[in-house]
Structure formats: C-alpha cells, structure tokens
Tab-separated table of N, CA and C in Angstrom:
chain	number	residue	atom	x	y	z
A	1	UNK	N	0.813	-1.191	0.000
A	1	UNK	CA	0.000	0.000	0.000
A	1	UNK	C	0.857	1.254	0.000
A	2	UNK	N	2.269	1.547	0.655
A	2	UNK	CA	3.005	2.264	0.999
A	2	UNK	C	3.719	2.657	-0.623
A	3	UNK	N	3.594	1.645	-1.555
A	3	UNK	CA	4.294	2.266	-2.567
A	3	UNK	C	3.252	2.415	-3.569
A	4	UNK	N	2.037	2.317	-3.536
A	4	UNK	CA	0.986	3.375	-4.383
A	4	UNK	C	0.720	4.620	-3.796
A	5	UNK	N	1.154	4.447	-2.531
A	5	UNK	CA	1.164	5.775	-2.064
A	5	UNK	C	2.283	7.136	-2.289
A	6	UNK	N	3.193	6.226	-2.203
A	6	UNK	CA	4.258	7.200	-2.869
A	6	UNK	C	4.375	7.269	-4.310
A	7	UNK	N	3.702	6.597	-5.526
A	7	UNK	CA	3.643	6.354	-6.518
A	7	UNK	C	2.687	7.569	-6.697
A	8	UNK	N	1.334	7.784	-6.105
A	8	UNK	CA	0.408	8.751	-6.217
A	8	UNK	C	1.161	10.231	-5.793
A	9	UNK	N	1.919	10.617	-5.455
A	9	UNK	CA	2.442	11.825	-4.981
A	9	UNK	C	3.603	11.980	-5.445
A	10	UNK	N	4.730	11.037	-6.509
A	10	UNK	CA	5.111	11.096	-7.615
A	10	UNK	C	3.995	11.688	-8.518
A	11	UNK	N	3.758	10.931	-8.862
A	11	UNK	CA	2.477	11.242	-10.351
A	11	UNK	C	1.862	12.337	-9.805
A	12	UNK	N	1.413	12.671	-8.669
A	12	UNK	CA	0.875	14.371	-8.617
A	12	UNK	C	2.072	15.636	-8.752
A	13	UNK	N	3.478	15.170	-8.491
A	13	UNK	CA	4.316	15.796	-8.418
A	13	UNK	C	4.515	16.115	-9.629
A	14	UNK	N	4.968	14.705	-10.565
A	14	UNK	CA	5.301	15.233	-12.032
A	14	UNK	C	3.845	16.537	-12.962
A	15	UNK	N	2.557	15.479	-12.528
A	15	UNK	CA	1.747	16.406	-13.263
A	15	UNK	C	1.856	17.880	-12.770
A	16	UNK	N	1.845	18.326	-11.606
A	16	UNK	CA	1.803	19.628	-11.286
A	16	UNK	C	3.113	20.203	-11.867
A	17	UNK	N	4.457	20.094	-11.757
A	17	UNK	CA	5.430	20.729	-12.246
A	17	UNK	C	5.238	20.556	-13.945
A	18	UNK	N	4.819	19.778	-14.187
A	18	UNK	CA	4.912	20.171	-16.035
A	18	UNK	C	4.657	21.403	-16.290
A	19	UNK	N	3.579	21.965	-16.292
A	19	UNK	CA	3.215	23.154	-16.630
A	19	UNK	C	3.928	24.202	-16.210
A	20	UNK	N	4.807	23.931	-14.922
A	20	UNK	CA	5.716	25.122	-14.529
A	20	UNK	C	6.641	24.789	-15.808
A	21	UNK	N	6.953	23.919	-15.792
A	21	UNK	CA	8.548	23.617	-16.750
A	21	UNK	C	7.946	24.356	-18.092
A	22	UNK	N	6.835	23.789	-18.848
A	22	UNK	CA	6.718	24.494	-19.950
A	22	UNK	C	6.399	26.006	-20.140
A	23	UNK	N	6.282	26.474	-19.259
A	23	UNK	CA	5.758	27.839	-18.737
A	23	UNK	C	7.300	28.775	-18.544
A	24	UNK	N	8.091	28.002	-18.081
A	24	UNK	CA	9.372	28.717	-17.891
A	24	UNK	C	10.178	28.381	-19.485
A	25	UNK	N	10.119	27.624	-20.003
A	25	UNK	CA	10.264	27.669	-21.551
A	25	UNK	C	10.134	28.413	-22.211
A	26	UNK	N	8.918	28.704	-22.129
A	26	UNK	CA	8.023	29.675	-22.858
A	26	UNK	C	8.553	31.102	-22.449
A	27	UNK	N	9.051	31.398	-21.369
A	27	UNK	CA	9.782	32.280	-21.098
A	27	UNK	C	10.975	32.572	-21.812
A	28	UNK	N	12.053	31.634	-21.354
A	28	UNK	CA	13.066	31.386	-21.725
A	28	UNK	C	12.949	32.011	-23.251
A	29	UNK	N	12.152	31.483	-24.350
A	29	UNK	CA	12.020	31.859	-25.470
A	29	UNK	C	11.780	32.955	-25.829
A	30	UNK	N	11.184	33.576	-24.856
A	30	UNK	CA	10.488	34.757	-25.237
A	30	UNK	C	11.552	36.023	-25.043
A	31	UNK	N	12.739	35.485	-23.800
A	31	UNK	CA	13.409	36.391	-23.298
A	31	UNK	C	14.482	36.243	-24.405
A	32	UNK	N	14.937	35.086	-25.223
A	32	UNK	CA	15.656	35.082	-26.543
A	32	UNK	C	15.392	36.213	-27.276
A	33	UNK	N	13.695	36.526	-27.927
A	33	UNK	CA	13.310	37.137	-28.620
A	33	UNK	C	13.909	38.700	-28.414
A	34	UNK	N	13.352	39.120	-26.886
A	34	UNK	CA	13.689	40.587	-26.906
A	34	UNK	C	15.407	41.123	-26.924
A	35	UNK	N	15.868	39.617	-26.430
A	35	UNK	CA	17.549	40.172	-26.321
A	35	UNK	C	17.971	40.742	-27.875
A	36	UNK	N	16.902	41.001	-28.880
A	36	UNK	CA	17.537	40.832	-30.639
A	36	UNK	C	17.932	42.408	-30.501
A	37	UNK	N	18.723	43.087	-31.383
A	37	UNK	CA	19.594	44.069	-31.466
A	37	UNK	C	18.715	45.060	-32.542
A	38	UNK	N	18.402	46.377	-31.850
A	38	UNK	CA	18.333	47.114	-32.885
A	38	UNK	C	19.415	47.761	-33.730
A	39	UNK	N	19.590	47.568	-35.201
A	39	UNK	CA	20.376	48.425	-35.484
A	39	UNK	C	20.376	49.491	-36.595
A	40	UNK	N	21.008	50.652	-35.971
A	40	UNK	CA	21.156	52.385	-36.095
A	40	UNK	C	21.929	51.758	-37.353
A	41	UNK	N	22.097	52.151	-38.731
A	41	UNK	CA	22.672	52.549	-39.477
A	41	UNK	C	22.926	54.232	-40.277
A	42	UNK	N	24.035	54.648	-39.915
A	42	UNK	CA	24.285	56.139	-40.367
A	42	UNK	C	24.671	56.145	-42.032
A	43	UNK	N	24.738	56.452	-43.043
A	43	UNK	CA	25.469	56.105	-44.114
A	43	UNK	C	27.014	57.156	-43.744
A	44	UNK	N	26.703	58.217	-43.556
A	44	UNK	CA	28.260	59.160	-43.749
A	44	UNK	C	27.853	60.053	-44.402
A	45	UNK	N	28.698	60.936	-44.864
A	45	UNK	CA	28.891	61.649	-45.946
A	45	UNK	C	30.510	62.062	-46.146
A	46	UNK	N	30.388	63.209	-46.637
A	46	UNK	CA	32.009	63.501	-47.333
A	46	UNK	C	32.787	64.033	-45.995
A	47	UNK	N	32.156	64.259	-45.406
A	47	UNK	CA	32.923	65.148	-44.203
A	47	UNK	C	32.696	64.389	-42.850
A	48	UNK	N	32.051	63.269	-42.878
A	48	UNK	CA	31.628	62.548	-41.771
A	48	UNK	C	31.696	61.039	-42.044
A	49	UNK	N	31.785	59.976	-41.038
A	49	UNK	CA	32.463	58.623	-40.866
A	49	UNK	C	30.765	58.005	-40.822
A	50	UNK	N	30.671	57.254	-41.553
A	50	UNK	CA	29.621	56.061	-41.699
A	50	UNK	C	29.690	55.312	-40.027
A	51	UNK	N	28.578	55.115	-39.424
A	51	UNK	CA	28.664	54.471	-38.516
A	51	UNK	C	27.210	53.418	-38.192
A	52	UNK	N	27.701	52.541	-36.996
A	52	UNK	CA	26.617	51.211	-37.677
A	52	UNK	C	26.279	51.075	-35.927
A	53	UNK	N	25.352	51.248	-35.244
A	53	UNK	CA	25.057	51.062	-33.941
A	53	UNK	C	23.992	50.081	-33.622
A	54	UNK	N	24.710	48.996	-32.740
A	54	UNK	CA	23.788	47.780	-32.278
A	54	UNK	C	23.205	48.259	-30.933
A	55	UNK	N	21.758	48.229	-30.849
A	55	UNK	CA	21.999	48.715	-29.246
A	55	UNK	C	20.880	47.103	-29.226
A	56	UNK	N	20.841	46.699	-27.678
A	56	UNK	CA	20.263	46.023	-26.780
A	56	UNK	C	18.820	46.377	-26.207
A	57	UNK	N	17.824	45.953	-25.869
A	57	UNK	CA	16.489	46.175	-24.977
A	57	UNK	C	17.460	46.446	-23.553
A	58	UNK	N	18.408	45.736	-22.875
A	58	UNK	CA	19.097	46.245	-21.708
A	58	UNK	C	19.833	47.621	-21.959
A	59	UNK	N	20.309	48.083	-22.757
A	59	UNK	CA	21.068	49.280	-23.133
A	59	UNK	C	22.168	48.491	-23.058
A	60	UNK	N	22.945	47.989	-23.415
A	60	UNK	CA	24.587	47.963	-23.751
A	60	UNK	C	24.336	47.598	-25.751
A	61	UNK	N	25.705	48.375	-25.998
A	61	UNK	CA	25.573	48.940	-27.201
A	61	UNK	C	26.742	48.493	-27.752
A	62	UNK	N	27.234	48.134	-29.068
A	62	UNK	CA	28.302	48.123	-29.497
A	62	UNK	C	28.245	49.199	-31.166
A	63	UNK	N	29.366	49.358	-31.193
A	63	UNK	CA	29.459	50.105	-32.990
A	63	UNK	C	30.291	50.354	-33.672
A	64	UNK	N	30.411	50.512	-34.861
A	64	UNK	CA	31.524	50.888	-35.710
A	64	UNK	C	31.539	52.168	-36.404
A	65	UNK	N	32.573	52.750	-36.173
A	65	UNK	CA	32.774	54.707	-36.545
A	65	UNK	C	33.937	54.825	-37.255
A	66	UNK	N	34.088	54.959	-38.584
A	66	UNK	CA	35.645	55.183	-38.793
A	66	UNK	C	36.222	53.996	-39.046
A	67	UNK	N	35.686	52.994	-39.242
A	67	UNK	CA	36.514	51.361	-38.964
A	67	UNK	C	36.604	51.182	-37.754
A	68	UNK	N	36.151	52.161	-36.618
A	68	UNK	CA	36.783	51.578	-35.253
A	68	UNK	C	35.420	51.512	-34.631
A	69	UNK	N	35.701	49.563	-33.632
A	69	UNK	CA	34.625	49.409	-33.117
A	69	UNK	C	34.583	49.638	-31.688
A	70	UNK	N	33.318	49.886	-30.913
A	70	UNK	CA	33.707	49.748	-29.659
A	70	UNK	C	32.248	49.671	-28.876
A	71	UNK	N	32.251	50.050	-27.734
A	71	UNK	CA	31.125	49.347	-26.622
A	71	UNK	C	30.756	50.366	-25.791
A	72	UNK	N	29.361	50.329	-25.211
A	72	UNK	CA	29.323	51.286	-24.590
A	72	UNK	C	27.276	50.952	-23.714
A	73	UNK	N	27.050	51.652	-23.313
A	73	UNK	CA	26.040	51.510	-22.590
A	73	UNK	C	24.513	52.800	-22.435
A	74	UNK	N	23.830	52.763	-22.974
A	74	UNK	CA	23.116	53.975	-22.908
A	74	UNK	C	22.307	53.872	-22.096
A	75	UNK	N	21.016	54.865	-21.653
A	75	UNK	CA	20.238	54.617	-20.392
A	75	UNK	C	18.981	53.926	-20.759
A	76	UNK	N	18.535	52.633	-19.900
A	76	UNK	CA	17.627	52.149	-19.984
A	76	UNK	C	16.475	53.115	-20.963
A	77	UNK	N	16.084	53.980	-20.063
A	77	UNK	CA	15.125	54.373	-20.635
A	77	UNK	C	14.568	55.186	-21.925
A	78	UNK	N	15.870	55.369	-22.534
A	78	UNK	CA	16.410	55.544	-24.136
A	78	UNK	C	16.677	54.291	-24.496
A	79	UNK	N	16.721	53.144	-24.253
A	79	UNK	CA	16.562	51.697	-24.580
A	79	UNK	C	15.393	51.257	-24.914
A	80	UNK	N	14.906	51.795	-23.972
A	80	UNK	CA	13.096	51.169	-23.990
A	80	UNK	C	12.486	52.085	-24.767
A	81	UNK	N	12.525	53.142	-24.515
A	81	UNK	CA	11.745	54.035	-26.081
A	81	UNK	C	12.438	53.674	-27.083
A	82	UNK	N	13.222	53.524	-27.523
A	82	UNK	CA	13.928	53.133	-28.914
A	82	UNK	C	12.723	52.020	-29.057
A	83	UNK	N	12.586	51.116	-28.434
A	83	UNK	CA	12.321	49.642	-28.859
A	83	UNK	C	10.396	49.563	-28.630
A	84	UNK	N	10.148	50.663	-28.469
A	84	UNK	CA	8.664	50.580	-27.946
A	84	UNK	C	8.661	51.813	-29.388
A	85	UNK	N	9.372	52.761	-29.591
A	85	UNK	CA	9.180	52.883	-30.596
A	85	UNK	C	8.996	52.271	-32.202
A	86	UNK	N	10.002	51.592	-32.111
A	86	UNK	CA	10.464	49.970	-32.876
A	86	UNK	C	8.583	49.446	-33.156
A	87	UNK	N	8.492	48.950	-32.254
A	87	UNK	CA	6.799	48.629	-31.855
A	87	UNK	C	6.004	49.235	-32.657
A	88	UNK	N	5.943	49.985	-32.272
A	88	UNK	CA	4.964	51.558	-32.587
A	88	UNK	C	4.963	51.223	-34.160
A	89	UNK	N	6.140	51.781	-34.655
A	89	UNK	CA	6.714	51.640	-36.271
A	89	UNK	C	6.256	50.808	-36.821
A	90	UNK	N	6.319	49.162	-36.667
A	90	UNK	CA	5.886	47.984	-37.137
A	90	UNK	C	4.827	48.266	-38.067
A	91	UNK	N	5.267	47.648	-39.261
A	91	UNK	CA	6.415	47.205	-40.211
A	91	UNK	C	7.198	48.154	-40.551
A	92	UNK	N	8.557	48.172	-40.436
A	92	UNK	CA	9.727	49.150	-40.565
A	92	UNK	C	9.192	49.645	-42.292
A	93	UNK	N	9.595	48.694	-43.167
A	93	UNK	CA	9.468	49.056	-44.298
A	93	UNK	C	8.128	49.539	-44.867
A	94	UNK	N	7.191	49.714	-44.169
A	94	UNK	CA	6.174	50.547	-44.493
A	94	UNK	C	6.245	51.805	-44.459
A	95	UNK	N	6.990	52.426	-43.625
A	95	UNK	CA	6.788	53.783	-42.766
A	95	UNK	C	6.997	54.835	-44.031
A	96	UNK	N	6.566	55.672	-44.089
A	96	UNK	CA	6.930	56.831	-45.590
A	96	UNK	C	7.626	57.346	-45.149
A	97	UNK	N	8.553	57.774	-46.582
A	97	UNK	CA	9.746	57.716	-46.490
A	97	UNK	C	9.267	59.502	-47.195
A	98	UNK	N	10.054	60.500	-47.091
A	98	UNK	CA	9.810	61.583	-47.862
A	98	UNK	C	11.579	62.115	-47.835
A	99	UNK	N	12.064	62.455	-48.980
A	99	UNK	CA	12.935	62.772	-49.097
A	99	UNK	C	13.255	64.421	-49.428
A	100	UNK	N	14.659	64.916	-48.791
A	100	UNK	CA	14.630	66.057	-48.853
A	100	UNK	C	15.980	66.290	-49.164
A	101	UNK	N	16.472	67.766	-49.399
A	101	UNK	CA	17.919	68.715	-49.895
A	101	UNK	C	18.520	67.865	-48.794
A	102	UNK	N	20.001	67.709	-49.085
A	102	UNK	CA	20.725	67.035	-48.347
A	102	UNK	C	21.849	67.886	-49.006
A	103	UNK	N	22.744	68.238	-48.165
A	103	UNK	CA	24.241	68.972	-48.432
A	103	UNK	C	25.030	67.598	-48.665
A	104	UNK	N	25.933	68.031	-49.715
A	104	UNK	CA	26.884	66.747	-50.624
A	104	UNK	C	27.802	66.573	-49.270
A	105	UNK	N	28.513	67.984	-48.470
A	105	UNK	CA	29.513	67.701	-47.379
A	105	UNK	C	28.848	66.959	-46.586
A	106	UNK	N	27.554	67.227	-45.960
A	106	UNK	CA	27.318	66.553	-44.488
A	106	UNK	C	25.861	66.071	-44.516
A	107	UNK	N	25.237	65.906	-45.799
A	107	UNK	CA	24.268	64.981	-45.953
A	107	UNK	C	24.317	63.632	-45.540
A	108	UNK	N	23.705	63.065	-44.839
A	108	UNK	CA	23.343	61.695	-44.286
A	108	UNK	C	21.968	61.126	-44.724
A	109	UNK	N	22.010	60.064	-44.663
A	109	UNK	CA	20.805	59.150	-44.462
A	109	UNK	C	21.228	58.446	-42.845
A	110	UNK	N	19.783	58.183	-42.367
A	110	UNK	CA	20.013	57.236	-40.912
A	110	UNK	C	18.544	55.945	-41.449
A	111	UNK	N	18.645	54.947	-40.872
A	111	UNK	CA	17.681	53.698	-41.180
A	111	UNK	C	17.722	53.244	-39.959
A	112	UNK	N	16.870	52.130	-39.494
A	112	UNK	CA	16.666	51.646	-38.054
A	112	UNK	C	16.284	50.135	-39.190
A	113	UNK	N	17.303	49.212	-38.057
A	113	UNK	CA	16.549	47.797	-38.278
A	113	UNK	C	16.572	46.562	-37.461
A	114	UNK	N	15.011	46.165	-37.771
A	114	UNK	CA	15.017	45.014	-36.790
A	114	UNK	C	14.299	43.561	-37.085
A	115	UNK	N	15.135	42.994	-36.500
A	115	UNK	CA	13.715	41.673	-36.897
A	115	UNK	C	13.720	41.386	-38.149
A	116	UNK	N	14.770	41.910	-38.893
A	116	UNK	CA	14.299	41.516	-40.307
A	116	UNK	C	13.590	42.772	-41.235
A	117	UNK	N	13.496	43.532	-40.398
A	117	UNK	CA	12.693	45.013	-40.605
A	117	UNK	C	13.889	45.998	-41.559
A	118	UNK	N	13.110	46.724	-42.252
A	118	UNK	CA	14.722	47.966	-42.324
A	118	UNK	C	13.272	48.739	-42.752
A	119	UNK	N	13.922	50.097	-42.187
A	119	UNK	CA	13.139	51.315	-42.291
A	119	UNK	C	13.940	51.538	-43.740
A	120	UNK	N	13.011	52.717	-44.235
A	120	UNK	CA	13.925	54.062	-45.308
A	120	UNK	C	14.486	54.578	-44.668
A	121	UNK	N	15.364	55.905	-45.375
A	121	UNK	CA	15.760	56.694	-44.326
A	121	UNK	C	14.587	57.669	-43.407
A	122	UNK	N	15.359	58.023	-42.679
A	122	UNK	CA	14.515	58.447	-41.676
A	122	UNK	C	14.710	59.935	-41.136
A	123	UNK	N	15.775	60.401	-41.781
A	123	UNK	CA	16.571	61.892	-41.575
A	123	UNK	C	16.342	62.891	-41.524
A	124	UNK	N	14.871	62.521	-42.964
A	124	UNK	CA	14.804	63.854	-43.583
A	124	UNK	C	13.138	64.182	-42.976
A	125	UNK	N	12.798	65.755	-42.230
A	125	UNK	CA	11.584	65.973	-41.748
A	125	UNK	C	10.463	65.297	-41.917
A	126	UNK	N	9.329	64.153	-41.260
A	126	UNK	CA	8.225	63.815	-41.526
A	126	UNK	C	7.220	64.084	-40.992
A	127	UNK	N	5.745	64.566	-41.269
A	127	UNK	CA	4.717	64.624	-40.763
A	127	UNK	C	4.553	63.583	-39.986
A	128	UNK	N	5.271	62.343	-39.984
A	128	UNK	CA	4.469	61.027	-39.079
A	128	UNK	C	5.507	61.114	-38.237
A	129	UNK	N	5.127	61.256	-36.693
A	129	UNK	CA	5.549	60.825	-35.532
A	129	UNK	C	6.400	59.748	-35.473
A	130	UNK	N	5.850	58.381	-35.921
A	130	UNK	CA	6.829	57.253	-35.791
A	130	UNK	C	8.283	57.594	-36.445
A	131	UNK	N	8.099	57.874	-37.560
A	131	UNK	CA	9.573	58.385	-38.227
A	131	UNK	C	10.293	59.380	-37.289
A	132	UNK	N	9.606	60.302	-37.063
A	132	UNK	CA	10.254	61.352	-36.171
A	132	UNK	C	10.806	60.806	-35.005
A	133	UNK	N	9.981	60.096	-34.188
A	133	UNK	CA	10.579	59.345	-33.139
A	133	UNK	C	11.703	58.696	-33.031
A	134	UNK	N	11.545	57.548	-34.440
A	134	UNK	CA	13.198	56.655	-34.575
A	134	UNK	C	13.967	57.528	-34.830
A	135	UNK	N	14.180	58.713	-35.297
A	135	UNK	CA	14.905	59.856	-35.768
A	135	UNK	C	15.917	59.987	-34.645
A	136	UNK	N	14.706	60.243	-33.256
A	136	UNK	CA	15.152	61.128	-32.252
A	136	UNK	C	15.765	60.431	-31.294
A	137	UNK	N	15.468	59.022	-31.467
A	137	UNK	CA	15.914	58.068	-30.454
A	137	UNK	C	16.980	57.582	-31.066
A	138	UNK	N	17.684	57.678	-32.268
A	138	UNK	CA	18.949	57.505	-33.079
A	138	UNK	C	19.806	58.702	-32.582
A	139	UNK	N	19.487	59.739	-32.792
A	139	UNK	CA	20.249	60.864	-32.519
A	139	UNK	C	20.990	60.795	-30.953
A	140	UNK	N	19.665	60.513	-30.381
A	140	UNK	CA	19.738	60.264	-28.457
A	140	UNK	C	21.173	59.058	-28.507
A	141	UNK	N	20.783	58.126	-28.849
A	141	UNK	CA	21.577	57.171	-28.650
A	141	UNK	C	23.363	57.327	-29.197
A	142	UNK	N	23.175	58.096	-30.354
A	142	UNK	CA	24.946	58.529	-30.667
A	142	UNK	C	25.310	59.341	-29.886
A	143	UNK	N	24.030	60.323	-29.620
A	143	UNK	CA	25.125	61.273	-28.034
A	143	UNK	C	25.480	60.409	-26.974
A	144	UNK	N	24.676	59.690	-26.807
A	144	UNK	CA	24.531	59.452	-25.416
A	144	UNK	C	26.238	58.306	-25.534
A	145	UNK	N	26.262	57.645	-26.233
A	145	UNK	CA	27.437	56.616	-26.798
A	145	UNK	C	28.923	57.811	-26.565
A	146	UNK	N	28.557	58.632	-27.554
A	146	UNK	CA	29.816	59.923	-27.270
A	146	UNK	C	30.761	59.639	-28.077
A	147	UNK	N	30.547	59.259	-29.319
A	147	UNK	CA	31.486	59.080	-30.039
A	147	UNK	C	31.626	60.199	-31.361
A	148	UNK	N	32.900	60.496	-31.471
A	148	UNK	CA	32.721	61.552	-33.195
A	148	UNK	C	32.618	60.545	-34.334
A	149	UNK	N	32.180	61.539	-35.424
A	149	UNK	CA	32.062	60.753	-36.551
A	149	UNK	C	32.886	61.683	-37.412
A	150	UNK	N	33.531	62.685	-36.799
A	150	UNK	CA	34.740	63.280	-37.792
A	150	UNK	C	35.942	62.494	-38.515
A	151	UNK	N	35.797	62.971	-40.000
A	151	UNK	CA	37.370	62.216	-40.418
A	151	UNK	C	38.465	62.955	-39.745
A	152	UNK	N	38.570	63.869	-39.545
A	152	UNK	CA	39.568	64.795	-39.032
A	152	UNK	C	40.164	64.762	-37.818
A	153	UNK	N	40.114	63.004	-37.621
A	153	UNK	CA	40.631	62.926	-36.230
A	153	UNK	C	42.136	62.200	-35.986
C-alpha cells in the first residue's frame, strides 16, 4: 500500500510541475526574442564617418565609426523608447519615407533595423511621428554613446 502511495504523490508531483517547466520555456524563449539588437545605421557623408550602432532592450551597445569598433552603454530608458518605438513603427518598411535637400559635405541618411525590418531613411523631416521618433531616439543614442564621426581625427 506504501508504494501506491508514494507512486500517487510522484504522479501528482510530475503532473503539477509540467506546466511550470513548460511555462518557464516559454519564457526562456520569449526572453531570446527581446535580447535581438536594434540596429542604427548612419550612411556618412564627405565630411563625416559612416557608422553602424547595435543597441540592446538592456542598453549595452556596441558600434563601428571610422573602422573603429567599440562598446558602450546607454540609459535604460532611451533603450526602452527606442524599442517601444520599434513597436509603434511595425512594419519598418512601411513607414513613408519623404525625401529632402541634403548637403553633398554633411548629408546623411540614418535607417533603423530590426527583426528583419529595415526602415527608409529616416533623416529627412516627416509629418508622421513614428519616423520622427526613430529619428530622435537615433540621434539620443549617438550622443549618449559619445562618439565623433569626424574624419579629421
């Protein structure tokens, strides 16, 4: 009798933890998903260094300026608007794109991409908020990094 008894409280044991186990899976997966990298692409221009910025949902950041790469950390909460903006945007490649005068010296394009996503550029003035936003949360994020994009260094 003693070992259907412990047999029954096995078998209640396993059934009750399954659902934790698949439940923390399901996590696990999910927390894969958000770790994915947004990335800032700058093109350059004649007077300025092309640069390529990965940032994180945690804020740590890596990038390339000049050929030179390096690391750095921005504040959460310029992390999280970037990426709730990101959101917002969905589908990157939908967003209108309107193009404008760009100076040959220090004309840029900037793009945001994610997920498989790539915006247009995003540089040039838009009536739509979402564009404006990734704009501003690109801009935020190279200050905040602190890096030049001068050749003249």
């Amino acid at each position: 009798m003693k070992l259907f008894a412990s047999y029954k409280i096995s078998l209640a044991s396993v059934l009750l933890t399954t659902p934790l186990c698949i439940f923390s899976l399901k996590i696990l997966a999910q927390a894969a998903i958000l770790q994915e990298p947004a990335i800032i692409i700058n093109s350059g221009s004649t007077n300025t260094c092309k640069y390529n910025i990965s940032v994180l949902p945690s804020g740590k950041a890596t990038y390339t300026v000049c050929n030179t790469k390096g690391t750095g950390e921005i504040k959460l909460n310029t992390a999280t608007k970037l990426f709730n903006d990101i959101s917002a945007a969905k589908p990157l490649s939908k967003l209108p794109y309107r193009s404008c005068p760009k100076s040959v010296s220090f004309g840029t394009s900037t793009q945001v991409n994610y997920s498989g996503q790539k915006s247009p550029d995003i540089s040039c003035p838009s009536n739509d908020s979402k564009v404006t936003n990734l704009y501003n949360d690109a801009k935020s994020i190279q200050e905040e990094l602190n890096f030049s994009t001068s050749k003249n260094l």
